[in-house]
Amino acid sequence: MPMIEGAAPLEGARSVLLLGGTTEAFRLAQLFANEPGVDIITSLAGRTSSPRQPAGRLRVGGFGGADGLAEFLVSESIQAVIDATHPFAATITDHAVYAAQRTGIPLLLLSRSPWEKTEQDQWIDVPDIETAVSSVPRRARVLLAVGRQEAPAFAKRMDCWFLTRMMEPPDALVPPGKVLVERPRDNADEECALMSDNRINCVVSKNSGGPGYAKIEAASWMGLPVIMVAQPPKPDAQRVSIVGDAAVWIRRLFGL
Ligand code: NAP
């Protein structure tokens, strides 16, 4: 089991496991940086080679399944769990729900709301990646912004050309075209420039919500279709979509 890095908490501090890997988790840990009474332990899957160092303590790596997570909660005397993982990280969320039920430890899901379609948008809504693969028009030039794990599914579309953007270098077969290892651009003007330089005529995106909207706005400005993959369904658990609301939940729970 991976070690927990960082200074030992104060005696009597309440330990919160924060399942992270998102901007929201990073910001939530930051909000409690100067509160020694709350011991935030951020957990990352370990997919990113040099992640930003969050405030508080940190552990990196899987728990060994849902039962492993439940055992971690008990052995580390965790008093609350916040699942602030990405909306498409469905397995760890299911594990968190199971582990919280098994141990009786309170759980909150902090999960972004999806982006909403505007009148100008030309979205082709699809329920999953497989449908997205088959929905790409024949011979399209595609900005593929679905992340490193999902991009290989498009490799079978040999009739298309893909500008595949990912934050880490690929570790599997990539679709035909060019790979761009970078973060999404911050504004729609820059996304427009990227798309026109590469003669893109279709965008594929997960409906992650939150940051990364610039490419969707740019596609709308340029009149391009976006194949938009819906978020997986959420399990039945208490849920908020805003970092501040998660902070309030922690404070109420501990009477702070
Ligand atoms: P996933 O499919 O839901 O989870 C797969 C396995 O990875 C889990 O069973 C768990 O392993 C481990 N895991 C996932 N998140 C973890 C965490 N925060 N701490 C410790 N172990 C974790 O997850 P995923 O889609 O691969 O995402 C992995 C991480 O990347 C998450 O932290 C997520 O927030 C972040 N992320 C995902 C996406 C996306 O599109 N999926 C985008 C941006 C960031 P064990 O069963 O061994 O415990």
PDB file of C-alpha atoms and ligand atoms in Angstrom:
ATOM      1  CA  MET A   1       0.000   0.000   0.000  1.00  0.00           C
ATOM      2  CA  PRO A   2       1.475   3.448  -0.918  1.00  0.00           C
ATOM      3  CA  MET A   3       2.817   5.618   1.908  1.00  0.00           C
ATOM      4  CA  ILE A   4       1.106   8.811   3.006  1.00  0.00           C
ATOM      5  CA  GLU A   5       3.531  11.692   2.475  1.00  0.00           C
ATOM      6  CA  GLY A   6       3.545  14.882   4.526  1.00  0.00           C
ATOM      7  CA  ALA A   7       3.778  16.048   8.129  1.00  0.00           C
ATOM      8  CA  ALA A   8       1.855  14.007  10.718  1.00  0.00           C
ATOM      9  CA  PRO A   9      -1.447  15.649  11.666  1.00  0.00           C
ATOM     10  CA  LEU A  10      -2.035  17.392  15.007  1.00  0.00           C
ATOM     11  CA  GLU A  11      -3.439  15.189  17.738  1.00  0.00           C
ATOM     12  CA  GLY A  12      -7.237  15.228  17.525  1.00  0.00           C
ATOM     13  CA  ALA A  13      -7.293  16.476  13.913  1.00  0.00           C
ATOM     14  CA  ARG A  14     -10.140  15.035  11.832  1.00  0.00           C
ATOM     15  CA  SER A  15      -8.845  13.065   8.854  1.00  0.00           C
ATOM     16  CA  VAL A  16     -10.606  13.469   5.527  1.00  0.00           C
ATOM     17  CA  LEU A  17      -9.745  11.288   2.524  1.00  0.00           C
ATOM     18  CA  LEU A  18      -9.982  13.449  -0.592  1.00  0.00           C
ATOM     19  CA  LEU A  19     -10.056  11.375  -3.773  1.00  0.00           C
ATOM     20  CA  GLY A  20      -8.477  13.781  -6.227  1.00  0.00           C
ATOM     21  CA  GLY A  21      -6.938  14.249  -9.647  1.00  0.00           C
ATOM     22  CA  THR A  22      -9.013  17.344 -10.427  1.00  0.00           C
ATOM     23  CA  THR A  23      -8.729  21.118 -10.030  1.00  0.00           C
ATOM     24  CA  GLU A  24     -11.647  20.969  -7.589  1.00  0.00           C
ATOM     25  CA  ALA A  25      -9.809  18.558  -5.270  1.00  0.00           C
ATOM     26  CA  PHE A  26      -6.704  20.729  -5.401  1.00  0.00           C
ATOM     27  CA  ARG A  27      -8.719  23.824  -4.488  1.00  0.00           C
ATOM     28  CA  LEU A  28     -10.575  22.078  -1.676  1.00  0.00           C
ATOM     29  CA  ALA A  29      -7.299  20.912  -0.081  1.00  0.00           C
ATOM     30  CA  GLN A  30      -6.043  24.484  -0.381  1.00  0.00           C
ATOM     31  CA  LEU A  31      -9.066  25.822   1.520  1.00  0.00           C
ATOM     32  CA  PHE A  32      -8.058  23.766   4.585  1.00  0.00           C
ATOM     33  CA  ALA A  33      -4.311  24.456   4.273  1.00  0.00           C
ATOM     34  CA  ASN A  34      -4.265  26.656   7.388  1.00  0.00           C
ATOM     35  CA  GLU A  35      -6.660  24.612   9.501  1.00  0.00           C
ATOM     36  CA  PRO A  36      -4.650  22.146  11.574  1.00  0.00           C
ATOM     37  CA  GLY A  37      -7.881  20.686  12.971  1.00  0.00           C
ATOM     38  CA  VAL A  38      -8.685  19.189   9.567  1.00  0.00           C
ATOM     39  CA  ASP A  39      -6.204  16.686   8.154  1.00  0.00           C
ATOM     40  CA  ILE A  40      -6.771  16.452   4.394  1.00  0.00           C
ATOM     41  CA  ILE A  41      -5.217  13.398   2.738  1.00  0.00           C
ATOM     42  CA  THR A  42      -5.384  13.774  -1.050  1.00  0.00           C
ATOM     43  CA  SER A  43      -5.268  10.519  -2.981  1.00  0.00           C
ATOM     44  CA  LEU A  44      -4.136  10.413  -6.615  1.00  0.00           C
ATOM     45  CA  ALA A  45      -4.294   7.420  -8.945  1.00  0.00           C
ATOM     46  CA  GLY A  46      -0.758   8.087 -10.193  1.00  0.00           C
ATOM     47  CA  ARG A  47      -1.637   8.560 -13.873  1.00  0.00           C
ATOM     48  CA  THR A  48       0.198  11.924 -14.150  1.00  0.00           C
ATOM     49  CA  SER A  49       3.997  11.907 -13.998  1.00  0.00           C
ATOM     50  CA  SER A  50       4.432  15.244 -12.176  1.00  0.00           C
ATOM     51  CA  PRO A  51       1.146  16.260 -10.561  1.00  0.00           C
ATOM     52  CA  ARG A  52       0.741  19.553  -8.704  1.00  0.00           C
ATOM     53  CA  GLN A  53       1.533  19.093  -5.008  1.00  0.00           C
ATOM     54  CA  PRO A  54      -1.697  19.658  -3.070  1.00  0.00           C
ATOM     55  CA  ALA A  55      -1.858  21.218   0.410  1.00  0.00           C
ATOM     56  CA  GLY A  56      -2.015  18.704   3.256  1.00  0.00           C
ATOM     57  CA  ARG A  57      -0.925  15.071   3.062  1.00  0.00           C
ATOM     58  CA  LEU A  58      -0.697  13.013  -0.137  1.00  0.00           C
ATOM     59  CA  ARG A  59      -0.795   9.368  -1.173  1.00  0.00           C
ATOM     60  CA  VAL A  60      -0.405   8.111  -4.741  1.00  0.00           C
ATOM     61  CA  GLY A  61      -1.671   4.813  -6.189  1.00  0.00           C
ATOM     62  CA  GLY A  62      -4.704   2.546  -6.135  1.00  0.00           C
ATOM     63  CA  PHE A  63      -6.169   0.974  -2.989  1.00  0.00           C
ATOM     64  CA  GLY A  64      -6.504  -2.508  -4.485  1.00  0.00           C
ATOM     65  CA  GLY A  65     -10.243  -2.322  -5.168  1.00  0.00           C
ATOM     66  CA  ALA A  66     -13.283  -1.322  -3.136  1.00  0.00           C
ATOM     67  CA  ASP A  67     -12.422  -3.548  -0.168  1.00  0.00           C
ATOM     68  CA  GLY A  68      -8.871  -2.178  -0.139  1.00  0.00           C
ATOM     69  CA  LEU A  69     -10.313   1.317   0.049  1.00  0.00           C
ATOM     70  CA  ALA A  70     -12.635   0.326   2.918  1.00  0.00           C
ATOM     71  CA  GLU A  71      -9.669  -1.149   4.794  1.00  0.00           C
ATOM     72  CA  PHE A  72      -7.649   2.037   4.224  1.00  0.00           C
ATOM     73  CA  LEU A  73     -10.478   4.139   5.698  1.00  0.00           C
ATOM     74  CA  VAL A  74     -10.488   2.066   8.867  1.00  0.00           C
ATOM     75  CA  SER A  75      -6.721   1.669   9.265  1.00  0.00           C
ATOM     76  CA  GLU A  76      -6.103   5.415   8.807  1.00  0.00           C
ATOM     77  CA  SER A  77      -9.022   6.428  11.081  1.00  0.00           C
ATOM     78  CA  ILE A  78     -10.618   8.440   8.286  1.00  0.00           C
ATOM     79  CA  GLN A  79     -13.680  10.361   9.461  1.00  0.00           C
ATOM     80  CA  ALA A  80     -15.041  11.562   6.127  1.00  0.00           C
ATOM     81  CA  VAL A  81     -14.503  10.900   2.430  1.00  0.00           C
ATOM     82  CA  ILE A  82     -14.842  13.395  -0.373  1.00  0.00           C
ATOM     83  CA  ASP A  83     -14.807  11.920  -3.843  1.00  0.00           C
ATOM     84  CA  ALA A  84     -13.675  14.829  -6.000  1.00  0.00           C
ATOM     85  CA  THR A  85     -12.505  12.666  -8.890  1.00  0.00           C
ATOM     86  CA  HIS A  86     -13.265  13.477 -12.510  1.00  0.00           C
ATOM     87  CA  PRO A  87     -16.895  12.855 -13.559  1.00  0.00           C
ATOM     88  CA  PHE A  88     -15.691  10.132 -15.966  1.00  0.00           C
ATOM     89  CA  ALA A  89     -13.730   8.268 -13.255  1.00  0.00           C
ATOM     90  CA  ALA A  90     -16.706   6.023 -12.524  1.00  0.00           C
ATOM     91  CA  THR A  91     -14.920   3.019 -11.004  1.00  0.00           C
ATOM     92  CA  ILE A  92     -13.290   4.858  -8.115  1.00  0.00           C
ATOM     93  CA  THR A  93     -16.589   6.625  -7.404  1.00  0.00           C
ATOM     94  CA  ASP A  94     -18.412   3.275  -7.202  1.00  0.00           C
ATOM     95  CA  HIS A  95     -15.662   2.024  -4.882  1.00  0.00           C
ATOM     96  CA  ALA A  96     -16.007   5.094  -2.673  1.00  0.00           C
ATOM     97  CA  VAL A  97     -19.766   4.557  -2.356  1.00  0.00           C
ATOM     98  CA  TYR A  98     -19.252   0.886  -1.484  1.00  0.00           C
ATOM     99  CA  ALA A  99     -16.457   1.597   1.034  1.00  0.00           C
ATOM    100  CA  ALA A 100     -18.446   4.340   2.741  1.00  0.00           C
ATOM    101  CA  GLN A 101     -21.459   2.040   3.068  1.00  0.00           C
ATOM    102  CA  ARG A 102     -19.323  -0.805   4.402  1.00  0.00           C
ATOM    103  CA  THR A 103     -17.597   1.334   7.033  1.00  0.00           C
ATOM    104  CA  GLY A 104     -20.382   3.827   7.834  1.00  0.00           C
ATOM    105  CA  ILE A 105     -18.039   6.756   7.122  1.00  0.00           C
ATOM    106  CA  PRO A 106     -19.783   9.845   5.665  1.00  0.00           C
ATOM    107  CA  LEU A 107     -19.195  10.393   1.936  1.00  0.00           C
ATOM    108  CA  LEU A 108     -19.734  13.409  -0.276  1.00  0.00           C
ATOM    109  CA  LEU A 109     -19.368  13.428  -4.065  1.00  0.00           C
ATOM    110  CA  LEU A 110     -17.920  16.679  -5.409  1.00  0.00           C
ATOM    111  CA  SER A 111     -18.631  16.406  -9.093  1.00  0.00           C
ATOM    112  CA  ARG A 112     -18.804  19.078 -11.774  1.00  0.00           C
ATOM    113  CA  SER A 113     -22.045  19.651 -13.589  1.00  0.00           C
ATOM    114  CA  PRO A 114     -21.822  18.970 -17.312  1.00  0.00           C
ATOM    115  CA  TRP A 115     -21.663  21.831 -19.811  1.00  0.00           C
ATOM    116  CA  GLU A 116     -25.014  22.866 -21.201  1.00  0.00           C
ATOM    117  CA  LYS A 117     -25.751  23.130 -24.884  1.00  0.00           C
ATOM    118  CA  THR A 118     -26.513  26.645 -26.173  1.00  0.00           C
ATOM    119  CA  GLU A 119     -28.625  27.530 -29.202  1.00  0.00           C
ATOM    120  CA  GLN A 120     -25.482  28.083 -31.291  1.00  0.00           C
ATOM    121  CA  ASP A 121     -23.955  24.712 -30.458  1.00  0.00           C
ATOM    122  CA  GLN A 122     -24.048  21.853 -32.948  1.00  0.00           C
ATOM    123  CA  TRP A 123     -23.580  18.936 -30.609  1.00  0.00           C
ATOM    124  CA  ILE A 124     -24.074  15.315 -31.532  1.00  0.00           C
ATOM    125  CA  ASP A 125     -24.881  13.847 -28.110  1.00  0.00           C
ATOM    126  CA  VAL A 126     -23.645  10.289 -27.606  1.00  0.00           C
ATOM    127  CA  PRO A 127     -23.864   8.051 -24.542  1.00  0.00           C
ATOM    128  CA  ASP A 128     -20.363   6.563 -24.631  1.00  0.00           C
ATOM    129  CA  ILE A 129     -16.995   6.458 -26.360  1.00  0.00           C
ATOM    130  CA  GLU A 130     -17.863   3.544 -28.652  1.00  0.00           C
ATOM    131  CA  THR A 131     -20.804   5.491 -30.068  1.00  0.00           C
ATOM    132  CA  ALA A 132     -18.549   8.546 -30.413  1.00  0.00           C
ATOM    133  CA  VAL A 133     -16.124   6.486 -32.513  1.00  0.00           C
ATOM    134  CA  SER A 134     -18.857   5.454 -34.936  1.00  0.00           C
ATOM    135  CA  SER A 135     -20.403   8.965 -35.013  1.00  0.00           C
ATOM    136  CA  VAL A 136     -17.333  10.725 -36.449  1.00  0.00           C
ATOM    137  CA  PRO A 137     -18.227  11.696 -40.038  1.00  0.00           C
ATOM    138  CA  ARG A 138     -16.328   9.876 -42.791  1.00  0.00           C
ATOM    139  CA  ARG A 139     -12.952  11.423 -43.674  1.00  0.00           C
ATOM    140  CA  ALA A 140     -13.285  14.084 -40.960  1.00  0.00           C
ATOM    141  CA  ARG A 141     -10.367  16.100 -39.577  1.00  0.00           C
ATOM    142  CA  VAL A 142     -10.945  15.800 -35.859  1.00  0.00           C
ATOM    143  CA  LEU A 143      -9.738  17.563 -32.720  1.00  0.00           C
ATOM    144  CA  LEU A 144      -9.812  14.571 -30.363  1.00  0.00           C
ATOM    145  CA  ALA A 145      -9.957  15.788 -26.757  1.00  0.00           C
ATOM    146  CA  VAL A 146     -11.085  12.746 -24.797  1.00  0.00           C
ATOM    147  CA  GLY A 147      -7.888  12.057 -22.847  1.00  0.00           C
ATOM    148  CA  ARG A 148      -5.136   9.481 -23.076  1.00  0.00           C
ATOM    149  CA  GLN A 149      -7.190   6.519 -21.861  1.00  0.00           C
ATOM    150  CA  GLU A 150     -10.004   6.872 -24.398  1.00  0.00           C
ATOM    151  CA  ALA A 151      -8.052   8.075 -27.472  1.00  0.00           C
ATOM    152  CA  PRO A 152      -6.920   4.582 -28.619  1.00  0.00           C
ATOM    153  CA  ALA A 153     -10.555   3.610 -29.287  1.00  0.00           C
ATOM    154  CA  PHE A 154     -10.473   5.964 -32.303  1.00  0.00           C
ATOM    155  CA  ALA A 155      -7.445   4.260 -33.897  1.00  0.00           C
ATOM    156  CA  LYS A 156      -9.743   2.074 -36.012  1.00  0.00           C
ATOM    157  CA  ARG A 157     -11.076   5.146 -37.857  1.00  0.00           C
ATOM    158  CA  MET A 158      -8.379   4.982 -40.499  1.00  0.00           C
ATOM    159  CA  ASP A 159     -10.500   7.092 -42.872  1.00  0.00           C
ATOM    160  CA  CYS A 160     -10.110  10.182 -40.598  1.00  0.00           C
ATOM    161  CA  TRP A 161      -7.248  12.456 -39.534  1.00  0.00           C
ATOM    162  CA  PHE A 162      -6.976  13.179 -35.797  1.00  0.00           C
ATOM    163  CA  LEU A 163      -5.268  15.953 -33.864  1.00  0.00           C
ATOM    164  CA  THR A 164      -5.140  13.991 -30.608  1.00  0.00           C
ATOM    165  CA  ARG A 165      -4.543  16.193 -27.564  1.00  0.00           C
ATOM    166  CA  MET A 166      -3.453  14.644 -24.289  1.00  0.00           C
ATOM    167  CA  MET A 167      -1.668  15.907 -21.183  1.00  0.00           C
ATOM    168  CA  GLU A 168       0.843  13.033 -21.003  1.00  0.00           C
ATOM    169  CA  PRO A 169       2.631  11.261 -23.880  1.00  0.00           C
ATOM    170  CA  PRO A 170       0.634   8.323 -25.289  1.00  0.00           C
ATOM    171  CA  ASP A 171       1.181   4.863 -23.844  1.00  0.00           C
ATOM    172  CA  ALA A 172      -0.916   2.988 -26.418  1.00  0.00           C
ATOM    173  CA  LEU A 173      -1.793   3.049 -30.103  1.00  0.00           C
ATOM    174  CA  VAL A 174      -2.919   6.523 -31.184  1.00  0.00           C
ATOM    175  CA  PRO A 175      -5.380   7.365 -33.981  1.00  0.00           C
ATOM    176  CA  PRO A 176      -3.911   8.355 -37.377  1.00  0.00           C
ATOM    177  CA  GLY A 177      -2.763  11.998 -37.504  1.00  0.00           C
ATOM    178  CA  LYS A 178      -0.796  14.119 -35.026  1.00  0.00           C
ATOM    179  CA  VAL A 179      -0.421  13.987 -31.230  1.00  0.00           C
ATOM    180  CA  LEU A 180      -0.266  17.197 -29.221  1.00  0.00           C
ATOM    181  CA  VAL A 181       0.977  16.755 -25.655  1.00  0.00           C
ATOM    182  CA  GLU A 182      -0.370  19.818 -23.880  1.00  0.00           C
ATOM    183  CA  ARG A 183      -3.127  21.085 -21.616  1.00  0.00           C
ATOM    184  CA  PRO A 184      -6.309  22.428 -23.212  1.00  0.00           C
ATOM    185  CA  ARG A 185      -5.834  26.081 -24.206  1.00  0.00           C
ATOM    186  CA  ASP A 186      -7.299  28.690 -21.893  1.00  0.00           C
ATOM    187  CA  ASN A 187      -9.313  30.736 -24.320  1.00  0.00           C
ATOM    188  CA  ALA A 188     -11.501  30.161 -27.340  1.00  0.00           C
ATOM    189  CA  ASP A 189      -9.374  32.397 -29.619  1.00  0.00           C
ATOM    190  CA  GLU A 190      -6.390  30.112 -29.132  1.00  0.00           C
ATOM    191  CA  GLU A 191      -8.531  27.024 -29.690  1.00  0.00           C
ATOM    192  CA  CYS A 192      -9.897  28.587 -32.913  1.00  0.00           C
ATOM    193  CA  ALA A 193      -6.343  29.236 -34.145  1.00  0.00           C
ATOM    194  CA  LEU A 194      -5.350  25.628 -33.411  1.00  0.00           C
ATOM    195  CA  MET A 195      -8.403  24.297 -35.227  1.00  0.00           C
ATOM    196  CA  SER A 196      -7.990  26.491 -38.313  1.00  0.00           C
ATOM    197  CA  ASP A 197      -4.238  25.787 -38.558  1.00  0.00           C
ATOM    198  CA  ASN A 198      -5.058  22.071 -38.660  1.00  0.00           C
ATOM    199  CA  ARG A 199      -8.190  22.401 -40.860  1.00  0.00           C
ATOM    200  CA  ILE A 200     -10.294  20.720 -38.158  1.00  0.00           C
ATOM    201  CA  ASN A 201     -13.943  20.153 -39.086  1.00  0.00           C
ATOM    202  CA  CYS A 202     -15.162  18.110 -36.100  1.00  0.00           C
ATOM    203  CA  VAL A 203     -14.427  18.007 -32.340  1.00  0.00           C
ATOM    204  CA  VAL A 204     -14.837  15.023 -30.024  1.00  0.00           C
ATOM    205  CA  SER A 205     -15.073  15.763 -26.306  1.00  0.00           C
ATOM    206  CA  LYS A 206     -16.318  14.241 -23.087  1.00  0.00           C
ATOM    207  CA  ASN A 207     -18.866  16.434 -21.355  1.00  0.00           C
ATOM    208  CA  SER A 208     -16.583  16.901 -18.359  1.00  0.00           C
ATOM    209  CA  GLY A 209     -17.882  20.311 -17.320  1.00  0.00           C
ATOM    210  CA  GLY A 210     -15.516  22.805 -15.648  1.00  0.00           C
ATOM    211  CA  PRO A 211     -12.221  23.845 -17.282  1.00  0.00           C
ATOM    212  CA  GLY A 212     -11.688  22.897 -20.932  1.00  0.00           C
ATOM    213  CA  TYR A 213     -14.764  24.700 -22.228  1.00  0.00           C
ATOM    214  CA  ALA A 214     -12.739  26.927 -24.591  1.00  0.00           C
ATOM    215  CA  LYS A 215     -12.644  24.263 -27.312  1.00  0.00           C
ATOM    216  CA  ILE A 216     -16.429  23.888 -27.145  1.00  0.00           C
ATOM    217  CA  GLU A 217     -16.911  27.640 -27.423  1.00  0.00           C
ATOM    218  CA  ALA A 218     -14.420  27.769 -30.317  1.00  0.00           C
ATOM    219  CA  ALA A 219     -16.259  24.981 -32.165  1.00  0.00           C
ATOM    220  CA  SER A 220     -19.496  26.889 -31.719  1.00  0.00           C
ATOM    221  CA  TRP A 221     -17.951  30.108 -33.109  1.00  0.00           C
ATOM    222  CA  MET A 222     -16.615  28.182 -36.107  1.00  0.00           C
ATOM    223  CA  GLY A 223     -19.904  26.346 -36.715  1.00  0.00           C
ATOM    224  CA  LEU A 224     -18.269  22.946 -36.195  1.00  0.00           C
ATOM    225  CA  PRO A 225     -20.040  19.846 -34.870  1.00  0.00           C
ATOM    226  CA  VAL A 226     -18.975  18.531 -31.465  1.00  0.00           C
ATOM    227  CA  ILE A 227     -19.475  14.860 -30.726  1.00  0.00           C
ATOM    228  CA  MET A 228     -20.219  15.161 -27.020  1.00  0.00           C
ATOM    229  CA  VAL A 229     -19.933  12.096 -24.788  1.00  0.00           C
ATOM    230  CA  ALA A 230     -22.358  12.191 -21.838  1.00  0.00           C
ATOM    231  CA  GLN A 231     -21.124  11.769 -18.248  1.00  0.00           C
ATOM    232  CA  PRO A 232     -21.665   8.298 -16.819  1.00  0.00           C
ATOM    233  CA  PRO A 233     -24.609   8.073 -14.410  1.00  0.00           C
ATOM    234  CA  LYS A 234     -23.865   9.053 -10.792  1.00  0.00           C
ATOM    235  CA  PRO A 235     -24.425   6.572  -7.983  1.00  0.00           C
ATOM    236  CA  ASP A 236     -26.971   7.344  -5.300  1.00  0.00           C
ATOM    237  CA  ALA A 237     -24.969   9.464  -2.819  1.00  0.00           C
ATOM    238  CA  GLN A 238     -24.932  12.974  -1.375  1.00  0.00           C
ATOM    239  CA  ARG A 239     -23.509  15.263  -4.011  1.00  0.00           C
ATOM    240  CA  VAL A 240     -22.424  18.874  -4.581  1.00  0.00           C
ATOM    241  CA  SER A 241     -20.904  20.466  -7.667  1.00  0.00           C
ATOM    242  CA  ILE A 242     -19.078  23.441  -6.114  1.00  0.00           C
ATOM    243  CA  VAL A 243     -15.874  23.396  -4.051  1.00  0.00           C
ATOM    244  CA  GLY A 244     -17.263  25.879  -1.489  1.00  0.00           C
ATOM    245  CA  ASP A 245     -20.235  23.605  -0.798  1.00  0.00           C
ATOM    246  CA  ALA A 246     -17.897  20.712  -0.092  1.00  0.00           C
ATOM    247  CA  ALA A 247     -15.980  22.912   2.376  1.00  0.00           C
ATOM    248  CA  VAL A 248     -19.252  23.803   4.120  1.00  0.00           C
ATOM    249  CA  TRP A 249     -20.144  20.075   4.319  1.00  0.00           C
ATOM    250  CA  ILE A 250     -16.824  19.324   6.071  1.00  0.00           C
ATOM    251  CA  ARG A 251     -17.291  22.198   8.526  1.00  0.00           C
ATOM    252  CA  ARG A 252     -20.843  21.173   9.376  1.00  0.00           C
ATOM    253  CA  LEU A 253     -19.861  17.547   9.806  1.00  0.00           C
ATOM    254  CA  PHE A 254     -17.128  18.419  12.292  1.00  0.00           C
ATOM    255  CA  GLY A 255     -18.995  21.333  13.930  1.00  0.00           C
ATOM    256  CA  LEU A 256     -16.299  23.867  12.910  1.00  0.00           C
TER     257      LEU A 256
HETATM  258  P1  NAP B   1     -11.287   5.038 -12.615  1.00  0.00           P
HETATM  259  O1  NAP B   1     -11.384   4.333 -13.927  1.00  0.00           O
HETATM  260  O2  NAP B   1     -12.534   5.434 -11.945  1.00  0.00           O
HETATM  261  O3  NAP B   1     -10.461   4.159 -11.572  1.00  0.00           O
HETATM  262  C1  NAP B   1      -9.665   3.057 -11.935  1.00  0.00           C
HETATM  263  C2  NAP B   1      -8.804   2.681 -10.757  1.00  0.00           C
HETATM  264  O4  NAP B   1      -7.801   3.676 -10.537  1.00  0.00           O
HETATM  265  C3  NAP B   1      -9.566   2.609  -9.429  1.00  0.00           C
HETATM  266  O5  NAP B   1     -10.224   1.369  -9.275  1.00  0.00           O
HETATM  267  C4  NAP B   1      -8.465   2.847  -8.431  1.00  0.00           C
HETATM  268  O6  NAP B   1      -7.654   1.689  -8.286  1.00  0.00           O
HETATM  269  C5  NAP B   1      -7.581   3.862  -9.150  1.00  0.00           C
HETATM  270  N1  NAP B   1      -7.934   5.251  -8.812  1.00  0.00           N
HETATM  271  C6  NAP B   1      -8.691   6.122  -9.507  1.00  0.00           C
HETATM  272  N2  NAP B   1      -8.714   7.322  -8.924  1.00  0.00           N
HETATM  273  C7  NAP B   1      -7.964   7.211  -7.808  1.00  0.00           C
HETATM  274  C8  NAP B   1      -7.572   8.130  -6.801  1.00  0.00           C
HETATM  275  N3  NAP B   1      -7.980   9.417  -6.822  1.00  0.00           N
HETATM  276  N4  NAP B   1      -6.782   7.670  -5.781  1.00  0.00           N
HETATM  277  C9  NAP B   1      -6.355   6.388  -5.775  1.00  0.00           C
HETATM  278  N5  NAP B   1      -6.668   5.474  -6.722  1.00  0.00           N
HETATM  279  C10 NAP B   1      -7.458   5.887  -7.733  1.00  0.00           C
HETATM  280  O7  NAP B   1     -10.357   6.311 -12.749  1.00  0.00           O
HETATM  281  P2  NAP B   1      -9.712   6.998 -14.050  1.00  0.00           P
HETATM  282  O8  NAP B   1     -10.785   7.422 -14.966  1.00  0.00           O
HETATM  283  O9  NAP B   1      -8.614   6.117 -14.526  1.00  0.00           O
HETATM  284  O10 NAP B   1      -9.085   8.308 -13.384  1.00  0.00           O
HETATM  285  C11 NAP B   1      -7.909   8.210 -12.605  1.00  0.00           C
HETATM  286  C12 NAP B   1      -7.615   9.554 -11.977  1.00  0.00           C
HETATM  287  O11 NAP B   1      -7.476  10.542 -13.006  1.00  0.00           O
HETATM  288  C13 NAP B   1      -8.721  10.038 -11.041  1.00  0.00           C
HETATM  289  O12 NAP B   1      -8.080  10.561  -9.890  1.00  0.00           O
HETATM  290  C14 NAP B   1      -9.431  11.120 -11.832  1.00  0.00           C
HETATM  291  O13 NAP B   1      -9.918  12.159 -10.999  1.00  0.00           O
HETATM  292  C15 NAP B   1      -8.337  11.632 -12.750  1.00  0.00           C
HETATM  293  N6  NAP B   1      -8.847  12.104 -14.051  1.00  0.00           N
HETATM  294  C16 NAP B   1      -9.615  11.281 -14.816  1.00  0.00           C
HETATM  295  C17 NAP B   1     -10.115  11.758 -16.016  1.00  0.00           C
HETATM  296  C18 NAP B   1     -11.005  10.906 -16.893  1.00  0.00           C
HETATM  297  O14 NAP B   1     -11.453  11.399 -17.931  1.00  0.00           O
HETATM  298  N7  NAP B   1     -11.305   9.665 -16.519  1.00  0.00           N
HETATM  299  C19 NAP B   1      -9.802  13.058 -16.431  1.00  0.00           C
HETATM  300  C20 NAP B   1      -9.011  13.869 -15.608  1.00  0.00           C
HETATM  301  C21 NAP B   1      -8.531  13.379 -14.412  1.00  0.00           C
HETATM  302  P3  NAP B   1      -7.889   0.628  -7.118  1.00  0.00           P
HETATM  303  O15 NAP B   1      -9.089  -0.173  -7.540  1.00  0.00           O
HETATM  304  O16 NAP B   1      -6.611  -0.131  -7.080  1.00  0.00           O
HETATM  305  O17 NAP B   1      -8.153   1.392  -5.864  1.00  0.00           O
END
